[in-house]
Coordinates of C-alpha atoms and ligand atoms in Angstrom, one line a residue:
X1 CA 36.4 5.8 80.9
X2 CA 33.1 6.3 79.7
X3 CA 30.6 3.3 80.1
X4 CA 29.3 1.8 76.5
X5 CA 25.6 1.9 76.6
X6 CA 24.6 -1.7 76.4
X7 CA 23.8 -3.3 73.4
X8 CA 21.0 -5.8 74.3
X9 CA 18.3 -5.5 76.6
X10 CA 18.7 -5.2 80.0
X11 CA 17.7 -8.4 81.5
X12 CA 15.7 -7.1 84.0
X13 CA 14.1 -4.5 81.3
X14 CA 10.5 -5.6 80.8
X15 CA 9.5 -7.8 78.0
X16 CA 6.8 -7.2 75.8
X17 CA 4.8 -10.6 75.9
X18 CA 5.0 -10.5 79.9
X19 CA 3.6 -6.7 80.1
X20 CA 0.1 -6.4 81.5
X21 CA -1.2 -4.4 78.1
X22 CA -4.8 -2.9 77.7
X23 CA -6.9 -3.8 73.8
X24 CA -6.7 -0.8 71.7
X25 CA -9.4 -1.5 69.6
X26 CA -12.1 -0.5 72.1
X27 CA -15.8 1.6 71.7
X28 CA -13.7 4.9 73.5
X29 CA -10.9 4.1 70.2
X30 CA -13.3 4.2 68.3
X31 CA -15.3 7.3 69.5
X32 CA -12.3 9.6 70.7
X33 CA -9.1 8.1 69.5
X34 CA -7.0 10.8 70.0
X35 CA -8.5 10.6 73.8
X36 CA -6.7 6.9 74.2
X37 CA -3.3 8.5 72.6
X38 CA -3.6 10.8 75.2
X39 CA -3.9 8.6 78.0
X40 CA -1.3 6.2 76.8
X41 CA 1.3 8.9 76.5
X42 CA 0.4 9.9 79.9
X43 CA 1.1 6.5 81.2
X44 CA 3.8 5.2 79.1
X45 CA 5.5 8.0 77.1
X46 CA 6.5 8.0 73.5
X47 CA 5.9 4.1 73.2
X48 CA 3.4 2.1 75.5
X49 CA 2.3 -1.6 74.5
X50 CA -0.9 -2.4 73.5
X51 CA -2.8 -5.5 72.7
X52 CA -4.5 -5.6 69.3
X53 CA -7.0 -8.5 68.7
X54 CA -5.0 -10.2 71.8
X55 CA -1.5 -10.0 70.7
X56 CA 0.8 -7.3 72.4
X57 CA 2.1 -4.7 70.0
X58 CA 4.3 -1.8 70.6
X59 CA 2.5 1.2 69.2
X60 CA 5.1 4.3 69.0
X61 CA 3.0 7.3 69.6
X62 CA 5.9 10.6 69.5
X63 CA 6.3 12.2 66.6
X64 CA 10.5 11.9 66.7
X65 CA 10.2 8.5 67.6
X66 CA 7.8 7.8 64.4
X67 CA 10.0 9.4 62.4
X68 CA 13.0 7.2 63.9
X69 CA 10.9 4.1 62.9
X70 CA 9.9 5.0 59.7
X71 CA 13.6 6.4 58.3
X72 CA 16.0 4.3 59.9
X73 CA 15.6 0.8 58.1
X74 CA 18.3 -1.2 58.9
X75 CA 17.0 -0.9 62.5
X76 CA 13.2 -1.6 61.9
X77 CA 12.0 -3.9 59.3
X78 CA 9.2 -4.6 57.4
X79 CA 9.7 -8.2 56.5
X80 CA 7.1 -9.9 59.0
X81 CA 9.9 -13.0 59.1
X82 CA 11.6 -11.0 61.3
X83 CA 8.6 -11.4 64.5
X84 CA 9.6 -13.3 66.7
X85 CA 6.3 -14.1 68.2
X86 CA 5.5 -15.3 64.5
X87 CA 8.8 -17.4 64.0
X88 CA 7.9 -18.6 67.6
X89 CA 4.5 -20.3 66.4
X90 CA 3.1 -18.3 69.5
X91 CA 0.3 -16.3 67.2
X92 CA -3.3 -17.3 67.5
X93 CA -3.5 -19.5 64.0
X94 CA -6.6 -17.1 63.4
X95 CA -5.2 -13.7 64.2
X96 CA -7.3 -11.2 61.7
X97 CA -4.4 -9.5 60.9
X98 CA -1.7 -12.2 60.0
X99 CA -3.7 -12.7 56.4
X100 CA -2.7 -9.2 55.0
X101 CA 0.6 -9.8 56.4
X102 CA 1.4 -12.8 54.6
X103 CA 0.8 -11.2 51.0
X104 CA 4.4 -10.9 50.3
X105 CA 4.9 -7.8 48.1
X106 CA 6.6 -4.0 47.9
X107 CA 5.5 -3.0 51.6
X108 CA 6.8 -5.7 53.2
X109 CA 9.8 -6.2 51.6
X110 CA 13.4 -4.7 52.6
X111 CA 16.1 -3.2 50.7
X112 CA 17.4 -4.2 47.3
X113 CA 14.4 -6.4 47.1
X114 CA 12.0 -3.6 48.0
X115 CA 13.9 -0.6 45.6
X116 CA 13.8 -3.1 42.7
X117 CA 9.6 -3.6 43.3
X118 CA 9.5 0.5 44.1
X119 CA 10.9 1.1 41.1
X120 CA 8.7 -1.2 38.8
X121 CA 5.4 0.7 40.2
X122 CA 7.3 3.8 40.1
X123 CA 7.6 3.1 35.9
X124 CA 4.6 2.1 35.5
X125 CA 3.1 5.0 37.3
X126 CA 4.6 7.4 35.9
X127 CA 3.0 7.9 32.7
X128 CA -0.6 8.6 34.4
X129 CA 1.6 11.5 36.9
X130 CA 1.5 14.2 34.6
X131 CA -1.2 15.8 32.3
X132 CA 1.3 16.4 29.1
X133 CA 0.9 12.4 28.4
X134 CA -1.8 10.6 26.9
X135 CA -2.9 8.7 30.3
X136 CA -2.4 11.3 32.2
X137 CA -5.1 13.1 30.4
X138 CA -7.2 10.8 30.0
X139 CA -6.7 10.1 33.9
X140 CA -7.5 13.0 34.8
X141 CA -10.5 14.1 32.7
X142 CA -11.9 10.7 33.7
X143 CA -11.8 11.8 37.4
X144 CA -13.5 14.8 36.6
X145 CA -16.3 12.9 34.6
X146 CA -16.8 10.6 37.1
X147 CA -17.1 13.2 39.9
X148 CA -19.9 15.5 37.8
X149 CA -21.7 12.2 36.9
X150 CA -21.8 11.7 40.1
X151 CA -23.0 15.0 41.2
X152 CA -25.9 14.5 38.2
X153 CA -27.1 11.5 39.5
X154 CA -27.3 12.5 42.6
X155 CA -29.5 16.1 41.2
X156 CA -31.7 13.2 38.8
X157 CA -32.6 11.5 41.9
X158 CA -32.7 13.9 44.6
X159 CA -32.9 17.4 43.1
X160 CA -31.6 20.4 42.9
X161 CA -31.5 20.6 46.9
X162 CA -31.7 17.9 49.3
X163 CA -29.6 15.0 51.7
X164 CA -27.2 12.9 50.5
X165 CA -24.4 10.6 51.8
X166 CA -21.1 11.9 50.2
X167 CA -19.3 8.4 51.3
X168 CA -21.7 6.2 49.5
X169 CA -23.2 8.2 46.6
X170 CA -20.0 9.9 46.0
X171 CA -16.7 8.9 47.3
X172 CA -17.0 4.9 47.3
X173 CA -18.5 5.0 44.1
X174 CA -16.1 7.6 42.6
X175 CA -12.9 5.6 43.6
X176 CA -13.7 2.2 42.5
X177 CA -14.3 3.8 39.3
X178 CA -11.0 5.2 39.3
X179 CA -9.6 1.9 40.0
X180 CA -11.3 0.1 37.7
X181 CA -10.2 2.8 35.5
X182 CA -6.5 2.9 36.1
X183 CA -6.1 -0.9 36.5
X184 CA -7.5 -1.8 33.7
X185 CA -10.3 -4.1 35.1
X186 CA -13.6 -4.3 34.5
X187 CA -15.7 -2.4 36.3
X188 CA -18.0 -5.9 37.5
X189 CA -14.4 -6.6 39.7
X190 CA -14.9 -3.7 41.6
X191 CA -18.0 -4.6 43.7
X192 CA -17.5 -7.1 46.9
X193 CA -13.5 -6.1 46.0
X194 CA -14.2 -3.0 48.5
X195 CA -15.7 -5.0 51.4
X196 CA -12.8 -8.1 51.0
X197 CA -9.9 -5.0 51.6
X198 CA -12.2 -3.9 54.7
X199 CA -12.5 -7.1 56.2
X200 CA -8.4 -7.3 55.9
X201 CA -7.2 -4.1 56.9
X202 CA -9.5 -3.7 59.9
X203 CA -8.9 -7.5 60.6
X204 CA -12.6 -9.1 60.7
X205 CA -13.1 -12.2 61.7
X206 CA -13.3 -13.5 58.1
X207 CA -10.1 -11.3 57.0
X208 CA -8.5 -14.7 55.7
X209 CA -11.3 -15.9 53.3
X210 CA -11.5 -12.1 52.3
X211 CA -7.8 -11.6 51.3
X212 CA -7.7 -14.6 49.5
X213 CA -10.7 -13.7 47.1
X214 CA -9.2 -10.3 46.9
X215 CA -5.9 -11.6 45.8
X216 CA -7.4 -14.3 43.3
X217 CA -9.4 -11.4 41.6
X218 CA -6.0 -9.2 41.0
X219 CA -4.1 -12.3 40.1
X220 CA -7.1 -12.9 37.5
X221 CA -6.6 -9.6 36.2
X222 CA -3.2 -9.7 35.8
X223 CA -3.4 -13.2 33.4
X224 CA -6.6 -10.7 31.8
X225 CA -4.1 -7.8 30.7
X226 CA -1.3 -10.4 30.0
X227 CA -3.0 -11.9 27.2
X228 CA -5.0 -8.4 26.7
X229 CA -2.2 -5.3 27.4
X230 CA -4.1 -2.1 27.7
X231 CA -2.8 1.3 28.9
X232 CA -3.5 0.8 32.3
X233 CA -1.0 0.5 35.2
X234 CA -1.2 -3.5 35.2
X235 CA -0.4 -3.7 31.8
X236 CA 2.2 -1.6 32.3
X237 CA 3.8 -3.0 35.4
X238 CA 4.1 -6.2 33.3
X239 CA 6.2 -4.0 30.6
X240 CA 8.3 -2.5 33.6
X241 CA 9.3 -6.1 34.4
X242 CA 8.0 -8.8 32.4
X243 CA 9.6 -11.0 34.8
X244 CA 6.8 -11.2 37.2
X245 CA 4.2 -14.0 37.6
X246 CA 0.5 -13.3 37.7
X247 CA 0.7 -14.1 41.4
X248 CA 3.3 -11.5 41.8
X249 CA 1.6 -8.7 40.0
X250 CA -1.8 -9.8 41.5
X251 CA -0.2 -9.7 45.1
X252 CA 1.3 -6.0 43.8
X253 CA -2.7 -5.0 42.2
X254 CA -3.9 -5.8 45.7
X255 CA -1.5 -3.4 47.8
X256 CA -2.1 -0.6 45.6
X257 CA -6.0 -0.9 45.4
X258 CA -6.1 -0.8 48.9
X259 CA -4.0 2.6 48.6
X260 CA -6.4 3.8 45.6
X261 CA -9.2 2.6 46.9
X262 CA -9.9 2.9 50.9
X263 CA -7.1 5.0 51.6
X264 CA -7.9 7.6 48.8
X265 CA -11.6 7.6 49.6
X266 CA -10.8 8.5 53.0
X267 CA -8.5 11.5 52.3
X268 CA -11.6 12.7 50.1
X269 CA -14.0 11.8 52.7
X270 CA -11.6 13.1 55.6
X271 CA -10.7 16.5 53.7
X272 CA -14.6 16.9 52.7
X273 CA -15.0 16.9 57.0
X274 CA -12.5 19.5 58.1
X275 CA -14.4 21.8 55.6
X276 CA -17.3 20.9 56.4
X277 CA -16.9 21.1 60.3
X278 CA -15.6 24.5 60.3
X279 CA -11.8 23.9 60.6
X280 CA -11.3 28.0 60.1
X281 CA -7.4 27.0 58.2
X282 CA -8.9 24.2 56.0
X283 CA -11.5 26.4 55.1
X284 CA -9.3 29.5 54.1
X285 CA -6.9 27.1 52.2
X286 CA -9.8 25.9 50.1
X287 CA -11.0 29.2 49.6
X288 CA -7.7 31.0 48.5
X289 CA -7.9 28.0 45.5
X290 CA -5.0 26.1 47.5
X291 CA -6.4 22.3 47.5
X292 CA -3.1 21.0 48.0
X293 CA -2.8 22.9 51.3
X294 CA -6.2 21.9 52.5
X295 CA -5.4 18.3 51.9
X296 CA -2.0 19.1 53.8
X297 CA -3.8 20.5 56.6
X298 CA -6.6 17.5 56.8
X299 CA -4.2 14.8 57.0
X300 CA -2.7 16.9 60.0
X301 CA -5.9 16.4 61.5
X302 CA -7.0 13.2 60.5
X303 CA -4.6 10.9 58.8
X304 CA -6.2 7.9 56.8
X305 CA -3.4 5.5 57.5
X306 CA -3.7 6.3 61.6
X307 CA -1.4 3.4 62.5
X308 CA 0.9 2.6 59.8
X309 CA 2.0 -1.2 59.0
X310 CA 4.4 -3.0 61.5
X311 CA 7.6 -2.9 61.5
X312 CA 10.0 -5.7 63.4
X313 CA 13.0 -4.4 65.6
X314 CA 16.7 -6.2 63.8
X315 CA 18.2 -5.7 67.1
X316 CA 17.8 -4.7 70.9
X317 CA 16.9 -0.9 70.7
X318 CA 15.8 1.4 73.1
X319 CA 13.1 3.6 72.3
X320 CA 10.8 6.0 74.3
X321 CA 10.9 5.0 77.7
X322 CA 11.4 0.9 77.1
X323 CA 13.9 -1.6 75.5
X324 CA 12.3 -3.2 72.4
X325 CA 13.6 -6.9 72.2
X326 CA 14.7 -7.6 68.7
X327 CA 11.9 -9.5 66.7
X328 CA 9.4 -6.9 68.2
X329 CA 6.8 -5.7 66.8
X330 CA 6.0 -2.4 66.8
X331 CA 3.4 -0.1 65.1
X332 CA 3.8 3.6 64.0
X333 CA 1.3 5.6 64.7
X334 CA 1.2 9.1 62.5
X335 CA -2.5 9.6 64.5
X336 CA -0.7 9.9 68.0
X337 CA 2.0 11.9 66.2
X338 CA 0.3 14.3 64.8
X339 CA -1.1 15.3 68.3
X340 CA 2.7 16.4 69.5
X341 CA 2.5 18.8 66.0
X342 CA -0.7 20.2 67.0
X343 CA 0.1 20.6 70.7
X344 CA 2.7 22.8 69.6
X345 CA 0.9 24.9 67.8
X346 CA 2.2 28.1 69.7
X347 CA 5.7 26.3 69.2
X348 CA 7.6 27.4 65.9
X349 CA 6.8 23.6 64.3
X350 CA 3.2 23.9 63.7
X351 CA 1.8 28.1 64.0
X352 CA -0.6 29.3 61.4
X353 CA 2.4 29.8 59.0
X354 CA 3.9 26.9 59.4
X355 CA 4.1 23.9 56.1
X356 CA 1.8 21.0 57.2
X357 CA 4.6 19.3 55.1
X358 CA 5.5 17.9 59.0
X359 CA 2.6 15.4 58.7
X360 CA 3.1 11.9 58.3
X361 CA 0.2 11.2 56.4
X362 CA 1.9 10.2 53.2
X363 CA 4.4 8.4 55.5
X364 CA 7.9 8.7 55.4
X365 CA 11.7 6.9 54.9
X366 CA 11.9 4.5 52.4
X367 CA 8.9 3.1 52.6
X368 CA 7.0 6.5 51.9
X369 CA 4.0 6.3 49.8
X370 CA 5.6 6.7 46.0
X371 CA 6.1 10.2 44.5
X372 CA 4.1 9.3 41.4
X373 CA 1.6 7.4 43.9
X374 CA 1.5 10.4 46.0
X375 CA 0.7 13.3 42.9
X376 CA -2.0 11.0 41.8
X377 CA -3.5 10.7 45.2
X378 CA -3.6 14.2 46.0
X379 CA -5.0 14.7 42.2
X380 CA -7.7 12.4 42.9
X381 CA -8.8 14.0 46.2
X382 CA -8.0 17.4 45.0
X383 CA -10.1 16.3 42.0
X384 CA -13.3 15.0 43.9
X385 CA -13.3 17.8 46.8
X386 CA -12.6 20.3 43.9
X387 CA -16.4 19.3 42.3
X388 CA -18.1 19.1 45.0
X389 CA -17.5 22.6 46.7
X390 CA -17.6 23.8 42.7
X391 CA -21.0 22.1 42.2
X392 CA -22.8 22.8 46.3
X393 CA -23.7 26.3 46.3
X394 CA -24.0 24.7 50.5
X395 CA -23.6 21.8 51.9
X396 CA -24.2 21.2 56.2
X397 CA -23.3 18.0 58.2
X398 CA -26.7 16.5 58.9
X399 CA -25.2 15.0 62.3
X400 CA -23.1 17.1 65.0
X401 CA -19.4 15.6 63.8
X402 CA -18.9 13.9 67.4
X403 CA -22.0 11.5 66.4
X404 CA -20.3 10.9 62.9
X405 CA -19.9 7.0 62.6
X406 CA -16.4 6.0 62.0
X407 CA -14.8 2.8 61.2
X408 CA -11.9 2.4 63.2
X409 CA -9.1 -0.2 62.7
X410 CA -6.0 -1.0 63.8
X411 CA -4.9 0.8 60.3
X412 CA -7.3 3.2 59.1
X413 CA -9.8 5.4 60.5
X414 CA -12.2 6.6 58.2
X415 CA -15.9 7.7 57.9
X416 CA -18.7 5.3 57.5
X417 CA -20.8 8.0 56.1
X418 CA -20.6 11.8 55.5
X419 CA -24.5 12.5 55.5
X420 CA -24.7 16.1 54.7
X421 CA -28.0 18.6 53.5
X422 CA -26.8 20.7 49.8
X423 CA -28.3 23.0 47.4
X424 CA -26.4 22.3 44.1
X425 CA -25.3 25.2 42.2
X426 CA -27.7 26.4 39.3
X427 CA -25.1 25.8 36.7
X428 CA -24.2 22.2 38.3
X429 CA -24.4 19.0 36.0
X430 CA -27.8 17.9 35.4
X431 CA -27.5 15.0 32.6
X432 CA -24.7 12.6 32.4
X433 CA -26.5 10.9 29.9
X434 CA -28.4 7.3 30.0
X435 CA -25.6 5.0 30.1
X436 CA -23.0 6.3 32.4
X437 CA -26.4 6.9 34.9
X438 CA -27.7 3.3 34.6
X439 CA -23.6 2.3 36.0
X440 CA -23.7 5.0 38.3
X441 CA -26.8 3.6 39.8
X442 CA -25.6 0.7 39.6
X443 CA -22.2 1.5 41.5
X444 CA -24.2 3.2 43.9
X445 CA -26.8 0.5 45.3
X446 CA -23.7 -1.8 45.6
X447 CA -22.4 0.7 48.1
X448 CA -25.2 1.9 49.6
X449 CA -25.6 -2.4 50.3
X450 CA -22.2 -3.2 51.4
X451 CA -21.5 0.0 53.0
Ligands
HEM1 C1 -4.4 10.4 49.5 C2 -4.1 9.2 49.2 C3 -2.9 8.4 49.8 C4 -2.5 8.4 51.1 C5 -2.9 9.2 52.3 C6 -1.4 7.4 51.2 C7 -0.6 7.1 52.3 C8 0.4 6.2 52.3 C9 1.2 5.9 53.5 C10 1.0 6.6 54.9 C11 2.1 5.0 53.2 C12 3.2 4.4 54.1 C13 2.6 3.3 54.9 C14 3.6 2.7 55.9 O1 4.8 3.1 55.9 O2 3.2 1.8 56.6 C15 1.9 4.7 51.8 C16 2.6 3.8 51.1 C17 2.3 3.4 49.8 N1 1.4 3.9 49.0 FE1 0.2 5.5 49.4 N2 -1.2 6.9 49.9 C18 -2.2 7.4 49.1 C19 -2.4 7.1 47.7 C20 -1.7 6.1 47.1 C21 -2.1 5.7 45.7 C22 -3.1 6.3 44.8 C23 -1.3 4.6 45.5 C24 -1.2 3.8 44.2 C25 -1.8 3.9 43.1 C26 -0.4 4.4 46.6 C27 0.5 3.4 46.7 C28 1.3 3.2 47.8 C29 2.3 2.1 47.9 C30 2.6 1.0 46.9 C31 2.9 2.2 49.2 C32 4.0 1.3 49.8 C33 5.4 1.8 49.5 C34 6.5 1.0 50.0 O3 6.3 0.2 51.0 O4 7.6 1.2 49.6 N3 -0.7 5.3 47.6 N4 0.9 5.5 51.3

């Protein structure tokens, strides 16, 4: 008879808390990251533990063993009650990252509780996902307006040809505009809201404080749009299910602007840097009018959400080359996966011709970023990259792309800054008119402050 491969952990199998583990988050991460996935994989294999902030973490770097995380739910959960280490009391009291954690809503919820919230945002969404209804219209001619302000302010104060930083006079500002926009806020919320989502997702050393006042602003605009309903997605998540309590939808607001928000801006940001730095596909995908595709192929490069949010292992498992206890923790990285799609570029996964649908940049398995979420993202980015290459007759990186600045987390790797040199097309906007300048301006010395 066959023997039954065991069920728990080997006892003699190493345990995560008592493996020597190396910090991830180091000056090499944040220069080269895809150098550190390297050398992990080389070390480890698929998984290798890694400390982040001091606590050990398993960070899944193979692409099949992403995927296995991500679709298979009843193994790997997102319900952070399920760490052990957590449940244990053994977490610093001041880990950066706990804060976010705690905020009890969609992403870190499980099953029925988790399709029921899904499927509020998914309602409440869906009128803005196409342009045959009113908001979806209005959506997306506001994204357009926004983005050829933008270029016109930028032409008002630095002329026809000149340098410009495309993160903080174009993309910041453009996005919390959106936000503001599609939540239904006004725009004054927007400003230190950016920098309070920074200081959570890359855990600074004030991510409590910061979380909190984010959360106290959405849960302020939720009791705004109760008492005031608009056609905005808050006002509508409240007509999906009136059930929910101001803390709820606030603690819902908050998830989703950090989607909107960072994680948008950096798709812009990150698809405005393949084409800029050459990548010869990106390029011929933006030229043959195919923004989708060049999107595609940037987050194949550079994926905004580089590790994705933990996940706890229900049960003894074994994956990669180690057991994982249950109670685990373990963090998918689509960053490190990508690189086993790219290796095999000569392999009949990723060739020229191949769908960069692979990439797990929009996630995947039940916790996939929403369809309606998804269209609106790629509108968004499609949207801003769309108007700047139709507005730039050129644009040039003003710094060689290895001495770009990046801000590098345990979640998100984006740009700092995208300084580039244009020339704006003669037929580019030139007058946005008085008002919508003096709150451009506006929008853009907050950033060019915080940022
Ligand atoms: C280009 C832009 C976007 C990218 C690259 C992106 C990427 C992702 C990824 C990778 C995940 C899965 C994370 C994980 O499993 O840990 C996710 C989930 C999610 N995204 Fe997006 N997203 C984008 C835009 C948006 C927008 C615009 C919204 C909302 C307005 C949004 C709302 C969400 C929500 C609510 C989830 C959690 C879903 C769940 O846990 O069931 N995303 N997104």
């Amino acid at each position: 008879m066959e023997a039954q491969p065991p069920t728990t952990a080997p006892a003699d199998s190493p345990d995560l808390a008592s493996l020597p583990v190396q910090p991830l988050l180091t000056a090499e991460f944040d220069a080269d990251p895809g150098a550190v996935y390297r050398r992990l994989r080389r070390t480890y294999g698929p998984v290798a533990p890694v400390g982040l902030l001091g606590v050990p973490v398993w960070l899944v770097l193979g692409y099949r063993e992403v995927l296995e995380v991500l679709r298979n739910e009843g193994q790997w959960r997102r319900d952070v009650r399920y760490w052990r280490a957590r449940a244990q009391g053994r977490l610093p009291a001041d880990w950066p990252l706990l804060a976010g954690y705690e905020v009890r809503q969609t992403m870190f919820m499980d099953e029925e509780e988790h399709q029921t919230a899904r499927r509020t945002l998914h309602t409440a969404l869906r009128p803005f996902q196409d342009a045959e209804t009113p908001e979806g219209w209005e959506l997306r001619s506001a994204v357009s307006r926004y983005a050829d302000d933008l270029v016109a302010l930028l032409a008002a104060e630095s002329g026809p040809s000149g340098f410009a930083d495309l993160g903080a006079q174009y993309t910041r500002p453009l996005l919390l505009l959106v936000t503001a926009k599609l939540f239904g806020c006004p725009v004054g919320l927007g400003d230190a809201l950016v920098m309070d989502l920074w200081r959570m997702l890359d855990g600074g050393p004030d991510a409590g404080p910061a979380t909190a006042r984010a959360l106290a602003a959405f849960t302020r605009l939720a009791t705004h749009r109760r008492a005031l309903p608009g056609d905005d997605l808050t006002s509508y998540m409240l007509l999906a299910d009136p059930g929910l309590t101001d803390e709820q939808l606030g603690r819902e607001l908050f998830m989703n602007a950090v989607y909107l928000n960072d994680i948008t801006g950096n798709m812009v940001l990150n698809t405005l840097l393949e084409v800029l730095r050459g990548n010869a596909t990106v390029r011929r995908s933006l030229s043959a009018g195919q923004l989708g595709e060049t999107v595609d192929r940037a987050a194949l490069a550079n994926p905004p959400v580089a590790n994705m949010c933990f996940r706890f292992a229900a049960r003894d498992v074994r994956l990669g080359d180690f057991w994982i206890r249950r109670g685990d923790i373990v963090s998918p990285s689509a960053a490190a996966a990508h690189q086993d799609l790219l290796a095999i570029g000569s392999s009949p996964l990723v060739g020229s011709a191949v769908s960069t649908h692979a990439h797990l940049g929009w996630g995947g398995g039940p916790h996939q970023c929403p369809g309606a979420a998804r269209e609106l993202g790629t509108l968004i980015v499609t949207t801003a990259v769309g108007r700047i290459f139709d507005h730039f007759a050129g644009a040039e990186l003003t710094l060689p792309p290895d001495q770009l600045p990046w801000r590098s987390g345990p979640v998100v790797r984006g740009l700092r800054v995208l300084p580039v040199r244009y020339e704006l097309t003669p037929a580019a906007p030139v007058n946005s008119g008085s008002q919508a300048k003096g709150l451009l301006a506006a929008l853009r010395r907050l950033m060019l402050r915080t940022g």
